[in-house]
Short mmCIF file of C-alpha atoms in Angstrom, two decimals:
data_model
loop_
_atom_site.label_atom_id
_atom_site.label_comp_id
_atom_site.label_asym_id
_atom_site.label_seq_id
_atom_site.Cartn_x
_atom_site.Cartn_y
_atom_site.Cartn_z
CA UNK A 4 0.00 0.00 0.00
CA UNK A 5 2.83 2.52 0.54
CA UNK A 6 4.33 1.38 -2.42
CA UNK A 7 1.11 2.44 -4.31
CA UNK A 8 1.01 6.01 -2.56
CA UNK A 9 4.59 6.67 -3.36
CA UNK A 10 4.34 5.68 -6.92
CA UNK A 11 1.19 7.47 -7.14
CA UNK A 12 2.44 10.97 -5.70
CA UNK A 13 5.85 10.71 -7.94
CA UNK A 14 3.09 10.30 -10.98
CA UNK A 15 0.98 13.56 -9.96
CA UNK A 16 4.73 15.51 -9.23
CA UNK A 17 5.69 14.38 -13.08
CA UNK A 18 2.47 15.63 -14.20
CA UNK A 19 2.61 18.83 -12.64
CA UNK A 20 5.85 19.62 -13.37
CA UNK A 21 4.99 18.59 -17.12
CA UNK A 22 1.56 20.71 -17.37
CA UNK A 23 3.66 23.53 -15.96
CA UNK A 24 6.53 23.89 -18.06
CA UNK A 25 4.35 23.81 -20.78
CA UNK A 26 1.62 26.77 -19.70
CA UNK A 27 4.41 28.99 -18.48
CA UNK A 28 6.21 28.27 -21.50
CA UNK A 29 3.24 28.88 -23.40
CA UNK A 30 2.63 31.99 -21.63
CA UNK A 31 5.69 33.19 -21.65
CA UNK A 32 6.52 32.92 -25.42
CA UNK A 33 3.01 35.26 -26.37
CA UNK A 34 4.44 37.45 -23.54
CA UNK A 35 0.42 36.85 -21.69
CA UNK A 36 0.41 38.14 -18.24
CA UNK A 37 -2.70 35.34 -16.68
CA UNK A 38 -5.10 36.24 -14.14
CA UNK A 39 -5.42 34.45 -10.96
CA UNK A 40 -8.38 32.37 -12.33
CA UNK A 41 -5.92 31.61 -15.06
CA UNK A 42 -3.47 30.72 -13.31
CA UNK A 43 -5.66 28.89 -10.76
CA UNK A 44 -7.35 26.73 -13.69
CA UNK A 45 -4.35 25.95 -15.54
CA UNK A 46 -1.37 25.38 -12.96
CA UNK A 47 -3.91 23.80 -10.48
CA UNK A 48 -7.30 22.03 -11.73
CA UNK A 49 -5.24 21.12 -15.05
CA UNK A 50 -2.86 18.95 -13.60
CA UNK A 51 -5.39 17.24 -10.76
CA UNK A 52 -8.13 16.89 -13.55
CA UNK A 53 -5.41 14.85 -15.59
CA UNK A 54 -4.06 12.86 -12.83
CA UNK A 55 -7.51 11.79 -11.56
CA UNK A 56 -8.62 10.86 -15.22
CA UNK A 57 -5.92 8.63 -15.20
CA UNK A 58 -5.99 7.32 -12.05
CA UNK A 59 -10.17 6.70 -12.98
CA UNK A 60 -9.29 4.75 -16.23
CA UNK A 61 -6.72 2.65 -14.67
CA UNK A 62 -9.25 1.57 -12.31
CA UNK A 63 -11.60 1.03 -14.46
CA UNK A 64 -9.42 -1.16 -16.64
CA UNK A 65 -8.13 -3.44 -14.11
CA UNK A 66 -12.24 -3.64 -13.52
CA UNK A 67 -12.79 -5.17 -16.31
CA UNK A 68 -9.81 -7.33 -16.33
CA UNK A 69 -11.04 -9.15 -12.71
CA UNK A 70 -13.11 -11.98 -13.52
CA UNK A 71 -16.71 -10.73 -11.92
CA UNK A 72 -17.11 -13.47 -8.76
CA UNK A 73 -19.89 -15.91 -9.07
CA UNK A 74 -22.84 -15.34 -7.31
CA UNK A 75 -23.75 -16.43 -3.82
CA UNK A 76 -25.92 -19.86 -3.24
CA UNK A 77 -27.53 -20.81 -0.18
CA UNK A 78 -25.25 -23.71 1.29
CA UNK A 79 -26.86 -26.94 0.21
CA UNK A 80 -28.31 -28.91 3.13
CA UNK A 81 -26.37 -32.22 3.95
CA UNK A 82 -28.33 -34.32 2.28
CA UNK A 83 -27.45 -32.58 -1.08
CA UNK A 84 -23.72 -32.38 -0.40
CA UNK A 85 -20.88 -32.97 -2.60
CA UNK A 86 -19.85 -36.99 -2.46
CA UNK A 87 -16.12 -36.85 -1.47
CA UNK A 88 -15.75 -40.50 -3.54
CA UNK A 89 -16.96 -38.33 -7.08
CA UNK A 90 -14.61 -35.86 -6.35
CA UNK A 91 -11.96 -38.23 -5.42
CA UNK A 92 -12.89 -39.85 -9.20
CA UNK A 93 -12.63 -36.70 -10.58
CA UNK A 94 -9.41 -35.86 -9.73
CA UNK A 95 -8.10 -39.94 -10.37
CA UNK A 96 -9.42 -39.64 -13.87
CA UNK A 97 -7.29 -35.60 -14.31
CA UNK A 98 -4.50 -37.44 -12.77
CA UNK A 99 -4.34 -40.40 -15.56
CA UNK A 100 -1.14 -40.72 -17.22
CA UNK A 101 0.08 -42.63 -19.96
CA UNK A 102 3.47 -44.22 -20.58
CA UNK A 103 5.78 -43.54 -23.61
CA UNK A 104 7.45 -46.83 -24.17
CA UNK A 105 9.11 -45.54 -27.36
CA UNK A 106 8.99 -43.23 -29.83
CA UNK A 107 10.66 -42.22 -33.43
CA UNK A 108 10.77 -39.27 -35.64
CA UNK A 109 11.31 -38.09 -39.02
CA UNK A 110 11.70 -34.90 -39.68
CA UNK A 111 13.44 -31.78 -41.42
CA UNK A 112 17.50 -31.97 -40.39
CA UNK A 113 17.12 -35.42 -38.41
CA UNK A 114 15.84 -39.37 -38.03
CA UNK A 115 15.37 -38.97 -34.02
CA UNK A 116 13.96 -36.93 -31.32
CA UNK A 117 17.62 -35.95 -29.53
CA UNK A 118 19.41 -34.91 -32.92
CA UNK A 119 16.18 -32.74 -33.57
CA UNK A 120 16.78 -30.76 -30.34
CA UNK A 121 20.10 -30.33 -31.45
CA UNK A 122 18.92 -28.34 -34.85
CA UNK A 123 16.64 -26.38 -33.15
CA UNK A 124 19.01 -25.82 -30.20
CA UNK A 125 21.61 -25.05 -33.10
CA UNK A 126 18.91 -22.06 -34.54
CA UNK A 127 18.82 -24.21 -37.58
CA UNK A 128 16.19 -22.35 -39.81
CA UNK A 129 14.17 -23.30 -42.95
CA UNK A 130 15.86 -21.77 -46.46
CA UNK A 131 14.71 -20.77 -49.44
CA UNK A 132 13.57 -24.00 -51.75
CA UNK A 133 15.54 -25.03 -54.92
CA UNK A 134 11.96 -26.63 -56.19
CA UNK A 135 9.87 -24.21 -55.07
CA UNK A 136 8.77 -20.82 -56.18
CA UNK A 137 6.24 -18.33 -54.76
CA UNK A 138 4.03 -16.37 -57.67
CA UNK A 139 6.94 -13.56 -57.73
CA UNK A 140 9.14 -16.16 -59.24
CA UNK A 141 11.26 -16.17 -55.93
CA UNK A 142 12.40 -19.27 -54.34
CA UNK A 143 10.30 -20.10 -51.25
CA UNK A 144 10.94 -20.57 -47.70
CA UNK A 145 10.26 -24.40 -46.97
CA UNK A 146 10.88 -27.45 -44.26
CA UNK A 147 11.58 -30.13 -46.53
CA UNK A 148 12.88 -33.43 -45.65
CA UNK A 149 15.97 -33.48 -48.15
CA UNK A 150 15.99 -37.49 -48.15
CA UNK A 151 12.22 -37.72 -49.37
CA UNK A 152 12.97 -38.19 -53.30
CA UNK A 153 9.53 -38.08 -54.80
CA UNK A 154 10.39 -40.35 -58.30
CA UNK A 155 11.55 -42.89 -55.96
CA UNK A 156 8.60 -42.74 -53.63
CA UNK A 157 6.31 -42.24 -56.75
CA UNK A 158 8.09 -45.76 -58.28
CA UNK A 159 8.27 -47.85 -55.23
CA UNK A 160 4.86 -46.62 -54.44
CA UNK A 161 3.50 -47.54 -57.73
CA UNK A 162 4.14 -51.43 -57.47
CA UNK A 163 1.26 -51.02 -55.27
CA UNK A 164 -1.09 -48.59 -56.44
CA UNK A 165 -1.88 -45.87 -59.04
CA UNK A 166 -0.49 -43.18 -57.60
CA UNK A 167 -1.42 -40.20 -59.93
CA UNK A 168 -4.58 -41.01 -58.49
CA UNK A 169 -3.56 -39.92 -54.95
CA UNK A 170 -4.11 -36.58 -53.10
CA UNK A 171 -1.75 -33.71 -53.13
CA UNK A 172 1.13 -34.96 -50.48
CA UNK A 173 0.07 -38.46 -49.76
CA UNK A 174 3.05 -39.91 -51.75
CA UNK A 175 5.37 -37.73 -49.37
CA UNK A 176 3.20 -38.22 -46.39
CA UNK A 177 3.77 -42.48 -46.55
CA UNK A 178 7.51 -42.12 -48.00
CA UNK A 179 7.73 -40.17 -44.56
CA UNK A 180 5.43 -42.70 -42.46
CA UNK A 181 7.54 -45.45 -43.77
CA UNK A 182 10.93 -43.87 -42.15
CA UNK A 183 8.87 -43.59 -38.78
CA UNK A 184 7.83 -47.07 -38.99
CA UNK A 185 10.99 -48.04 -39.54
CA UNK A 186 12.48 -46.45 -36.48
CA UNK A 187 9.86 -47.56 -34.27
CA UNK A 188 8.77 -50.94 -35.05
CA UNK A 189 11.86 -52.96 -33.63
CA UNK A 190 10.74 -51.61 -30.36
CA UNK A 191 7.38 -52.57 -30.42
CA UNK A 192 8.06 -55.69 -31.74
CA UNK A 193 10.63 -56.48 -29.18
CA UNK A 194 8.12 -55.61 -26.61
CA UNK A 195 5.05 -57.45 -27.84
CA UNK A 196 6.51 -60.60 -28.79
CA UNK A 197 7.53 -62.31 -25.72
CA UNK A 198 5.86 -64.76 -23.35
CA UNK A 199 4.75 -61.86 -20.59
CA UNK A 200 3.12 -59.87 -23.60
CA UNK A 201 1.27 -63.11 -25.49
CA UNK A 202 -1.49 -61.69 -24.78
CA UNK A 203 -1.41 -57.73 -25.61
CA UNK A 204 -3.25 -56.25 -28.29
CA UNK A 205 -2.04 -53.85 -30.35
CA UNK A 206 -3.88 -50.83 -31.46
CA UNK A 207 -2.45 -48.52 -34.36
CA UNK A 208 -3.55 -45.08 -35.15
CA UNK A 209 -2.33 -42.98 -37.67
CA UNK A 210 -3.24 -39.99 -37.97
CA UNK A 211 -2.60 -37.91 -41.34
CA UNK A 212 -3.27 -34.50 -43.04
CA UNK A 213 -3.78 -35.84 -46.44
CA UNK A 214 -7.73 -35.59 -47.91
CA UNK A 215 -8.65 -39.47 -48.92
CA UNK A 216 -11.65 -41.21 -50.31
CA UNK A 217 -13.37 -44.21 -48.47
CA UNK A 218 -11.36 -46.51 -51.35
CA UNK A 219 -7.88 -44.61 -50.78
CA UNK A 220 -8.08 -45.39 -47.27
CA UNK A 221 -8.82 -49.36 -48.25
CA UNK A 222 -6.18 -49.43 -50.39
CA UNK A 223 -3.89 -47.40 -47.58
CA UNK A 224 -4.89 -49.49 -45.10
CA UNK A 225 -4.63 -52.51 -47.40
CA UNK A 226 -0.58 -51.42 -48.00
CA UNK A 227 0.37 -51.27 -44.70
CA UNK A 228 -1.19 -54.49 -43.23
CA UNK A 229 1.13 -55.81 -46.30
CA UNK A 230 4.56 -54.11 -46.53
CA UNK A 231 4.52 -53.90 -42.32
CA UNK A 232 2.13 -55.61 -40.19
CA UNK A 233 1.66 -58.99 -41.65
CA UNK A 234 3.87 -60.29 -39.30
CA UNK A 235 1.80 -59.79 -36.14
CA UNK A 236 -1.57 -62.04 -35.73
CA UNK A 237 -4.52 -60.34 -37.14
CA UNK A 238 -6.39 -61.26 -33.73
CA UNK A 239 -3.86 -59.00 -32.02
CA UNK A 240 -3.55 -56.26 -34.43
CA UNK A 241 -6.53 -53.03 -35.20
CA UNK A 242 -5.31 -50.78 -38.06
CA UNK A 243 -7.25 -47.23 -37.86
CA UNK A 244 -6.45 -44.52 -40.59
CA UNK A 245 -8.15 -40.68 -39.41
CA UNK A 246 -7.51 -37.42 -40.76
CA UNK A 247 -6.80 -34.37 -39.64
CA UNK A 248 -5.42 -30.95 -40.40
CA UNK A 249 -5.32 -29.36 -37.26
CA UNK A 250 -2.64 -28.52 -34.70
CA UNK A 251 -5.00 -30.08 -31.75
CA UNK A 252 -6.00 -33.27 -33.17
CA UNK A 253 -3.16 -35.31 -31.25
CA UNK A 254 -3.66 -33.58 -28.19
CA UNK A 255 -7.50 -34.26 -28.24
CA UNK A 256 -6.50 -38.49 -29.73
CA UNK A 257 -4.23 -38.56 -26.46
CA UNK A 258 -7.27 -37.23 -24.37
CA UNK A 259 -9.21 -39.80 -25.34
CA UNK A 260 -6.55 -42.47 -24.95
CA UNK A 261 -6.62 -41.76 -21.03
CA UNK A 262 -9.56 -42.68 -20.89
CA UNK A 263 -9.36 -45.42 -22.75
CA UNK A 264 -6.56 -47.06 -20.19
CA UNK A 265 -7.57 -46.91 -16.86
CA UNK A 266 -4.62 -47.32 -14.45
CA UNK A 267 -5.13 -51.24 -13.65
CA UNK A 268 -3.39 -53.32 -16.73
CA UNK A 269 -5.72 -53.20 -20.08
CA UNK A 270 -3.42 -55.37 -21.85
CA UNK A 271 -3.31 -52.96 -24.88
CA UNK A 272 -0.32 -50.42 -26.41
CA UNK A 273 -0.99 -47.87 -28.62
CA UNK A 274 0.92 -47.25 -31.42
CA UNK A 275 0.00 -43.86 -32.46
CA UNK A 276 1.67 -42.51 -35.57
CA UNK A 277 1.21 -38.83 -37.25
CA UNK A 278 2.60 -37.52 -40.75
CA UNK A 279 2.24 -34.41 -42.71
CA UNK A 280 3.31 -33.16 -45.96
CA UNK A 281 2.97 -29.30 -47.00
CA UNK A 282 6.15 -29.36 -49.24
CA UNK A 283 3.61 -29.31 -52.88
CA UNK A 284 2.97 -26.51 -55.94
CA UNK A 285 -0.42 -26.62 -54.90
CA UNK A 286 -0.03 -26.30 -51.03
CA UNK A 287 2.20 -23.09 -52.10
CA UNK A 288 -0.18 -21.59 -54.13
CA UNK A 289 -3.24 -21.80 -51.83
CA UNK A 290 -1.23 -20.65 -49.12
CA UNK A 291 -0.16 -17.46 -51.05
CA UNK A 292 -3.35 -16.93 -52.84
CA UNK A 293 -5.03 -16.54 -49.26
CA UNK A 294 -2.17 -14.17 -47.56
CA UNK A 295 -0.87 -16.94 -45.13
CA UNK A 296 2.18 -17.67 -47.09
CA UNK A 297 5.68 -16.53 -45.54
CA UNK A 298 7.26 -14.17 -47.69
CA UNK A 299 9.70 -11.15 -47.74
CA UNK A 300 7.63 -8.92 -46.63
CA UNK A 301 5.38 -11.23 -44.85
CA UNK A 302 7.42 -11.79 -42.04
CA UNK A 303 4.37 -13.44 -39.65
CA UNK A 304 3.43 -16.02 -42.62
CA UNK A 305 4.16 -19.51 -42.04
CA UNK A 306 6.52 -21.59 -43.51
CA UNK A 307 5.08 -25.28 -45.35
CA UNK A 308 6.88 -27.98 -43.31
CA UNK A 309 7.04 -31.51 -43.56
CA UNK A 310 7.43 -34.56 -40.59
CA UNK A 311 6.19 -37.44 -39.36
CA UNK A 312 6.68 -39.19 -35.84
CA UNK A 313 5.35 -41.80 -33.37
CA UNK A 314 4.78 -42.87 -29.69
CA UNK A 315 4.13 -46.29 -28.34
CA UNK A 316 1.80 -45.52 -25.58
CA UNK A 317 0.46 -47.89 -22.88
CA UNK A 318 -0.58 -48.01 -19.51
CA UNK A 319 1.71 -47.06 -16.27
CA UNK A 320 1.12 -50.39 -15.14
CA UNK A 321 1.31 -52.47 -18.66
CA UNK A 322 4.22 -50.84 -19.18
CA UNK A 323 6.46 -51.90 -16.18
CA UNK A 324 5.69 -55.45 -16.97
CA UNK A 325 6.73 -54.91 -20.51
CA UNK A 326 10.00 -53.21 -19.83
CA UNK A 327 12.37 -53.24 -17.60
CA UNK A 328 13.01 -49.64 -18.59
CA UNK A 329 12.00 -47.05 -15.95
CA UNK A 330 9.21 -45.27 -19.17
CA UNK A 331 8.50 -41.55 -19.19
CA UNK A 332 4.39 -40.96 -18.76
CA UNK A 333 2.43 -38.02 -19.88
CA UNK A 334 -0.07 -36.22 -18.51
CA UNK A 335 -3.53 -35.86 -20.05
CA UNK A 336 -3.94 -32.83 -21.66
CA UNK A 337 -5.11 -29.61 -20.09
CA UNK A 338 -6.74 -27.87 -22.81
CA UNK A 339 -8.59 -24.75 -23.43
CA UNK A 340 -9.71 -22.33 -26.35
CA UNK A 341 -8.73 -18.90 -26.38
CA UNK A 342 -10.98 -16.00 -26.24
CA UNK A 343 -9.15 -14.26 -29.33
CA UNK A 344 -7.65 -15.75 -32.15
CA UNK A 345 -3.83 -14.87 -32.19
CA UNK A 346 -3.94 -14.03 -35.79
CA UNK A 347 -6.02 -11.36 -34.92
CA UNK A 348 -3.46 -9.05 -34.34
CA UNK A 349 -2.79 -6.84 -31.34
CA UNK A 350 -1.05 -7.97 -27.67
CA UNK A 351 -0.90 -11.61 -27.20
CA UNK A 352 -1.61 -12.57 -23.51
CA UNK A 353 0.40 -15.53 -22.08
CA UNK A 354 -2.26 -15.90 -19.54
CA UNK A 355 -4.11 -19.12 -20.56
CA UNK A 356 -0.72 -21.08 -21.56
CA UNK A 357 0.57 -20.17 -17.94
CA UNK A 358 -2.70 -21.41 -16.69
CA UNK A 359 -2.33 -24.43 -18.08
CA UNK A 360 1.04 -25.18 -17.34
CA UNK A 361 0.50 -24.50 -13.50
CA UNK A 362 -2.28 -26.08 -12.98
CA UNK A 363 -0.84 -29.46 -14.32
CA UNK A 364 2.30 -28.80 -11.94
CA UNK A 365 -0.12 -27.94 -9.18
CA UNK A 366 -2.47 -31.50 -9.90
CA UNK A 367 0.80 -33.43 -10.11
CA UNK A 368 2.85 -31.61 -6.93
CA UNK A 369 5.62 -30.02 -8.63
CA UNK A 370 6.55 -26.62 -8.07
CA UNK A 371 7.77 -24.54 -11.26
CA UNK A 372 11.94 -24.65 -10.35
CA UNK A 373 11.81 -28.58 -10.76
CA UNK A 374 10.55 -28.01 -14.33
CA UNK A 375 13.60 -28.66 -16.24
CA UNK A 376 12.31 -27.42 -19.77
CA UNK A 377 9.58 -26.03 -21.70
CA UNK A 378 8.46 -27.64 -25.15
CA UNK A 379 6.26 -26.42 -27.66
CA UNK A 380 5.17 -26.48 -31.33
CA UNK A 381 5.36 -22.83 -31.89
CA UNK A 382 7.04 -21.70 -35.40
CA UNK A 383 8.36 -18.19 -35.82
CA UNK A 384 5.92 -16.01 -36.16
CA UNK A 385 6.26 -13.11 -33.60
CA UNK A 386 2.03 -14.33 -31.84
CA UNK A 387 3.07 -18.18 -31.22
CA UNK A 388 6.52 -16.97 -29.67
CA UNK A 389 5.33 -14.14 -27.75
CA UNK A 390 2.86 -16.25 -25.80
CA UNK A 391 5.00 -19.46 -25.07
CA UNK A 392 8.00 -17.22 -24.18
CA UNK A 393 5.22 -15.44 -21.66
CA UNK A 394 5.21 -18.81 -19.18
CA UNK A 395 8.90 -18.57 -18.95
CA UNK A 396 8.68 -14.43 -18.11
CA UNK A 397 6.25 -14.84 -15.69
CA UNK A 398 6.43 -18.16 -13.92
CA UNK A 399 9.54 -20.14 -15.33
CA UNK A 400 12.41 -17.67 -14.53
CA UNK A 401 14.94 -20.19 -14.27
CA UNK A 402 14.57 -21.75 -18.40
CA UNK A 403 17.19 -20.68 -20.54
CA UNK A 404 15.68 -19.48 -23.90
CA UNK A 405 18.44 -20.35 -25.69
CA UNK A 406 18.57 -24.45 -23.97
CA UNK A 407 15.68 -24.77 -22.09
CA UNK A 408 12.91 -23.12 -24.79
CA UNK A 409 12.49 -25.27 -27.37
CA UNK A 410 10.02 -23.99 -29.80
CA UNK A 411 10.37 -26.92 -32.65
CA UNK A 412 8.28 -25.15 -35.63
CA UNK A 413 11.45 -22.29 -36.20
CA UNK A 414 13.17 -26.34 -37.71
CA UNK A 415 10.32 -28.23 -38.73
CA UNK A 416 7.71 -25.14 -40.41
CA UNK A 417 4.44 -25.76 -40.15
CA UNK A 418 2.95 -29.39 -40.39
CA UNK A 419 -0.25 -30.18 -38.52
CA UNK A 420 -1.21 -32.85 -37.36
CA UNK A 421 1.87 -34.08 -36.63
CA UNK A 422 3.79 -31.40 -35.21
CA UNK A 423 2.07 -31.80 -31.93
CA UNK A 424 3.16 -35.42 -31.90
CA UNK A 425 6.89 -34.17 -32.94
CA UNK A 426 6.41 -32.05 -30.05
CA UNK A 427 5.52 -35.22 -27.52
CA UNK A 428 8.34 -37.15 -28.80
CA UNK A 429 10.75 -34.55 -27.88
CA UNK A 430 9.58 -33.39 -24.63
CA UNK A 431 9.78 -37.46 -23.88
CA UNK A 432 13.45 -37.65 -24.55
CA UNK A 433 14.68 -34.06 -22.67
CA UNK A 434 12.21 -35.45 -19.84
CA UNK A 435 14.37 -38.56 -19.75
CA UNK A 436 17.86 -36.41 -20.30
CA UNK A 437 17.02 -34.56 -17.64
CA UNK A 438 15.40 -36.87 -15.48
CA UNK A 439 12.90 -34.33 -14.53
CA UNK A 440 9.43 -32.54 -15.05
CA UNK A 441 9.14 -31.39 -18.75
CA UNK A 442 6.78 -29.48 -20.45
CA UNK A 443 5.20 -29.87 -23.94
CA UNK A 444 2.93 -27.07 -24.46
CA UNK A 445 0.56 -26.59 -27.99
CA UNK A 446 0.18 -22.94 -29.08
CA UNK A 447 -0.04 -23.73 -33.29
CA UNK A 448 -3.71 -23.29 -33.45
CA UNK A 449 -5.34 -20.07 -33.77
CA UNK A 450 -7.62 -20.67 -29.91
CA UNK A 451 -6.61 -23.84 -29.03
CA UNK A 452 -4.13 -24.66 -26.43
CA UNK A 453 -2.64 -27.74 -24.74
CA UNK A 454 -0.46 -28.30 -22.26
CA UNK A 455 0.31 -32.19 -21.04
CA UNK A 456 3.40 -32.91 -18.86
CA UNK A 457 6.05 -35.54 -18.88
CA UNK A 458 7.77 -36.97 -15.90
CA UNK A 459 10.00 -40.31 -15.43
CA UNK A 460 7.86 -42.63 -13.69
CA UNK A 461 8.62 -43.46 -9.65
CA UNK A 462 11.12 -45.72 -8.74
CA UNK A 463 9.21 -48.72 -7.65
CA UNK A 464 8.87 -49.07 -3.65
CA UNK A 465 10.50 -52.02 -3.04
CA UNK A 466 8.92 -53.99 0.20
CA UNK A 467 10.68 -54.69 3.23
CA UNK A 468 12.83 -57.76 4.02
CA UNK A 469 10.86 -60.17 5.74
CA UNK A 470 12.50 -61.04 8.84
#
C-alpha cells in the first residue's frame, strides 16, 4: 500500500511539473500576463483533472480485467452435499497418465527426437527452396525433408497402387510414415513378442493430413497391413487410418486415450503414428493466394513444413511389466480455447498457456523450479513466440531461452497434425535427459491450447525384508 502512494504521488509531481513547463512556456513565449483564475485553472485544476482521469481509467481497466465473482448460493443442506468419492474420481481420472514406451521421428534436419533438439538448439532455420517458387518467381521458404525423393517414392509406391490417383502430399506423407515405422517398429516388436506380452493387443492409429476417399483409405490401409504388419496375428492387431489438419488433433486423440486405459493393466499399447506433408505446388499456391504464405515482406506467414513421428503408448502399469526400462508418462492434456484468435493481431496474452502449465504442476505436486524445460510447437511467427515465451517471463524464470525453450516449428515449419506429436516425442526424450518434469505445451492453433506434462515414472517401492 505505501508502495502504491509513493508511486502514485511521484506520478501527480511528473504531471505537474509537465503541465507547468508547458503553460508557463506557453505563456511566456506570447508574452500573456494570466489572471489568478488563469493561473488557478491551468497550474492547479489542469494537472489534478489529468491525474484523476488517469488514475479513474486505470481503475476502471483493471475492472474489467477481474473476472466478476460468481454469485452467492444458499449452502446446500447435507443431504445434497458434494460426495467426497466423485470428487476423489474426478481428480483420479485428471491425474491419468500414460506411458511412452518408445517413440521415433522423421523430420526436417534429423531421423530422431535428440538430434532434432540439437537443430533447433543449433537455430537451424528453414531456407529458401531449390523446387519451389512463390508467384513472384522467388524461391520459397520451406521445411523439406531433403531425403524424401519423390520419383523414388512415386516408383516404389506404384508397385502397389496408381499413384497419380492420390491426393496432393500423400506420396510424401507415406515415403515419410515409412521412415517412422521403420524407427519404431523394432521396439514394439521387441516388446510385444515375448511370453509376458502373449497376450497384448495392439492398437495402431495414424493420424494424417492428407484428404482421402473411403477406397484410398482401403487401399492405404490394405498397404500397410502388407509391406509392415503382416507379421503380427490379425487377432492382435486393429489398423485405424483418421484425418486431420489441425494442430490439436493429437492432443485431443491422447485425451481420449486416457480414458481409454484406466490405471489397472488393459493389456493394450498404442501405437500412435502422425505424418504431414505441406512441401507441394499446390499447397504453395493456396497458401499465397489466401495471404498466409511466408514471404519477404510477410514476415508473420508460415513456412510449409514436412514430418512425421510416433509414440508407443500404454498403460503405467502395462508398461512396467513390458520393460524393464524405468518409461516416461504423460499427462492428459489440459486444454482450453482462447478468447481471441492470435492471428487477430494486437497484444498476445500468455495468460491461458501459464494457466495451463501451472495447474498441471499444481495437480501433479511439482513446483515450477523442478521443471527442467519447456516444449512447444510454436514456429516463428512473432504471436506463437510471444505467448510461449510469456510462461517462462512470468512463472519459469529459471529456463534458458536459448537451452531450455524449445520452440520446434522455427526447424520443422508448419505441419499439422503431426507437429504436436513431434512435439511429444521430444519433450519425452529431454524429460528422460534430464530426469525431470518437462513441459510440452501446444500454441499452433489459432484458440486452441494444450499443455500435457512428462515426468519419469517413480522408482518402484520395493517392500521390506521379511525377517
Amino acid at each position: 500500500m505505501v508502495m502504491l502512494i509513493v508511486r502514485y504521488a511521484a506520478l501527480f509531481l511528473i504531471t505537474g511539473i509537465v503541465i507547468w513547463a508547458l503553460v508557463l512556456g506557453w505563456w511566456q513565449s506570447n508574452d500573456h500576463s494570466p489572471s489568478p483564475g488563469e493561473s488557478a485553472l491551468y497550474l492547479l485544476a489542469l494537472p489534478i483533472a489529468l491525474f484523476g482521469g488517469f488514475v479513474f481509467l486505470n481503475a476502471f481497466i483493471k475492472n474489467m480485467r477481474t473476472p466478476s465473482a460468481p454469485p452467492e448460493t444458499a449452502p446446500e443442506s447435507s443431504t445434497s452435499a458434494i460426495d467426497p468419492a466423485a470428487l476423489a474420481s474426478e481428480a483420479g481420472l485428471r491425474r491419468r497418465q500414460l506411458a511412452v514406451l518408445a517413440n521415433s521421428i522423421y523430420a526436417p534436419g534429423s531421423v530422431d527426437a535428440a538430434g532434432f533438439l540439437d537443430v533447433v538448439r543449433e537455430g537451424k532455420t528453414p531456407q529458401p527452396d531449390k523446387q519451389l517458387k512463390d508467384d513472384d518467381g522467388f524461391p520459397a521458404f520451406v521445411a523439406r525433408i531433403a531425403e524424401v525423393d519423390d520419383l523414388s517414392n512415386a516408383e516404389h509406391l506404384a508397385e502397389f497402387d496408381d499413384v497419380a490417383e492420390w491426393p496432393n502430399g500423400f506420396v510424401r506423407n507415406m515415403a515419410i510414415l515409412e521412415q517412422v515405422l521403420i524407427g519404431i517398429l523394432p521396439d514394439t516388436l521387441s516388446l510385444i513378442d515375448t511370453d509376458k506380452a502373449s497376450d497384448v493387443f495392439l492398437r495402431i492409429v495414424w493420424i494424417t493430413d492428407a484428404k482421402l476417399d473411403k477406397t484410398q483409405l482401403e487401399r492405404a490401409h490394405a498397404w500397410l497391413m502388407t509391406h509392415h504388419f503382416s507379421g503380427i496375428a490379425s487377432g492382435r492387431l486393429d489398423l485405424a487410418i483418421e484425418m486431420a489438419d489441425d494442430d490439436i488433433a493429437l492432443p485431443m486423440r491422447i485425451n481420449q486415450l486416457c480414458d481409454l486405459t484406466p490405471d489397472a493393466t488393459e493389456g493394450a499399447v498404442t501405437l500412435l503414428i502422425a505424418t504431414a506433408s505441406n512441401v507441394s505446388e499446390v499447397t504453395l499456391r493456396q497458401w499465397q493466394a489466401r495471404g498466409t504464405l511466408f514471404l519477404p515482406d510477410q514476415q508473420n506467414g508460415q513456412i510449409p513444413g514436412e514430418m512425421g513421428a510416433a509414440v508407443l503408448l500404454a498403460a503405467p502399469s502395462l508398461a512396467t511389466q513390458l520393460s524393464d526400462e524405468k518409461p516416461i508418462l504423460v499427462s492428459r492434456p489440459n486444454a482450453q480455447a482462447r478468447d481471441k484468435s492470435a492471428d487477430a493481431g494486437g497484444r498476445i496474452s500468455a495468460d491461458l498457456c501459464t494457466r495451463l502449465c501451472e495447474e498441471l504442476l499444481s495437480l501433479f505436486e511439482r513446483t515450477p523450479d523442478q521443471l527442467g524445460a519447456l516444449v512447444t510447437d510454436s514456429d516463428h511467427r512473432a504471436s506463437r513466440q510471444a505467448e510461449a515465451l510469456g510462461v517462462i517471463t512470468e512463472d519459469f524464470t529459471h529456463i534458458e531461452p536459448t537451452q531450455d525453450f524449445l520452440a520446434l516449428g522455427t526447424a520443422a515449419g508448419t505441419a499439422p497434425p503431426a507437429s504436436a506429436l513431434l512435439m511429444l516425442a521430444c519433450a519425452t526424450e529431454l524429460s528422460r535427459e534430464k530426469d525431470g518434469p518437462v513441459l510440452a505445451l501446444s500454441v499452433q492453433h489459432p484458440t486452441r491450447r494444450a499443455a500435457m506434462l512428462l515426468m519419469p515414472a517413480p522408482d518402484p517401492v520395493s517392500s521390506p525384508p521379511s525377517e
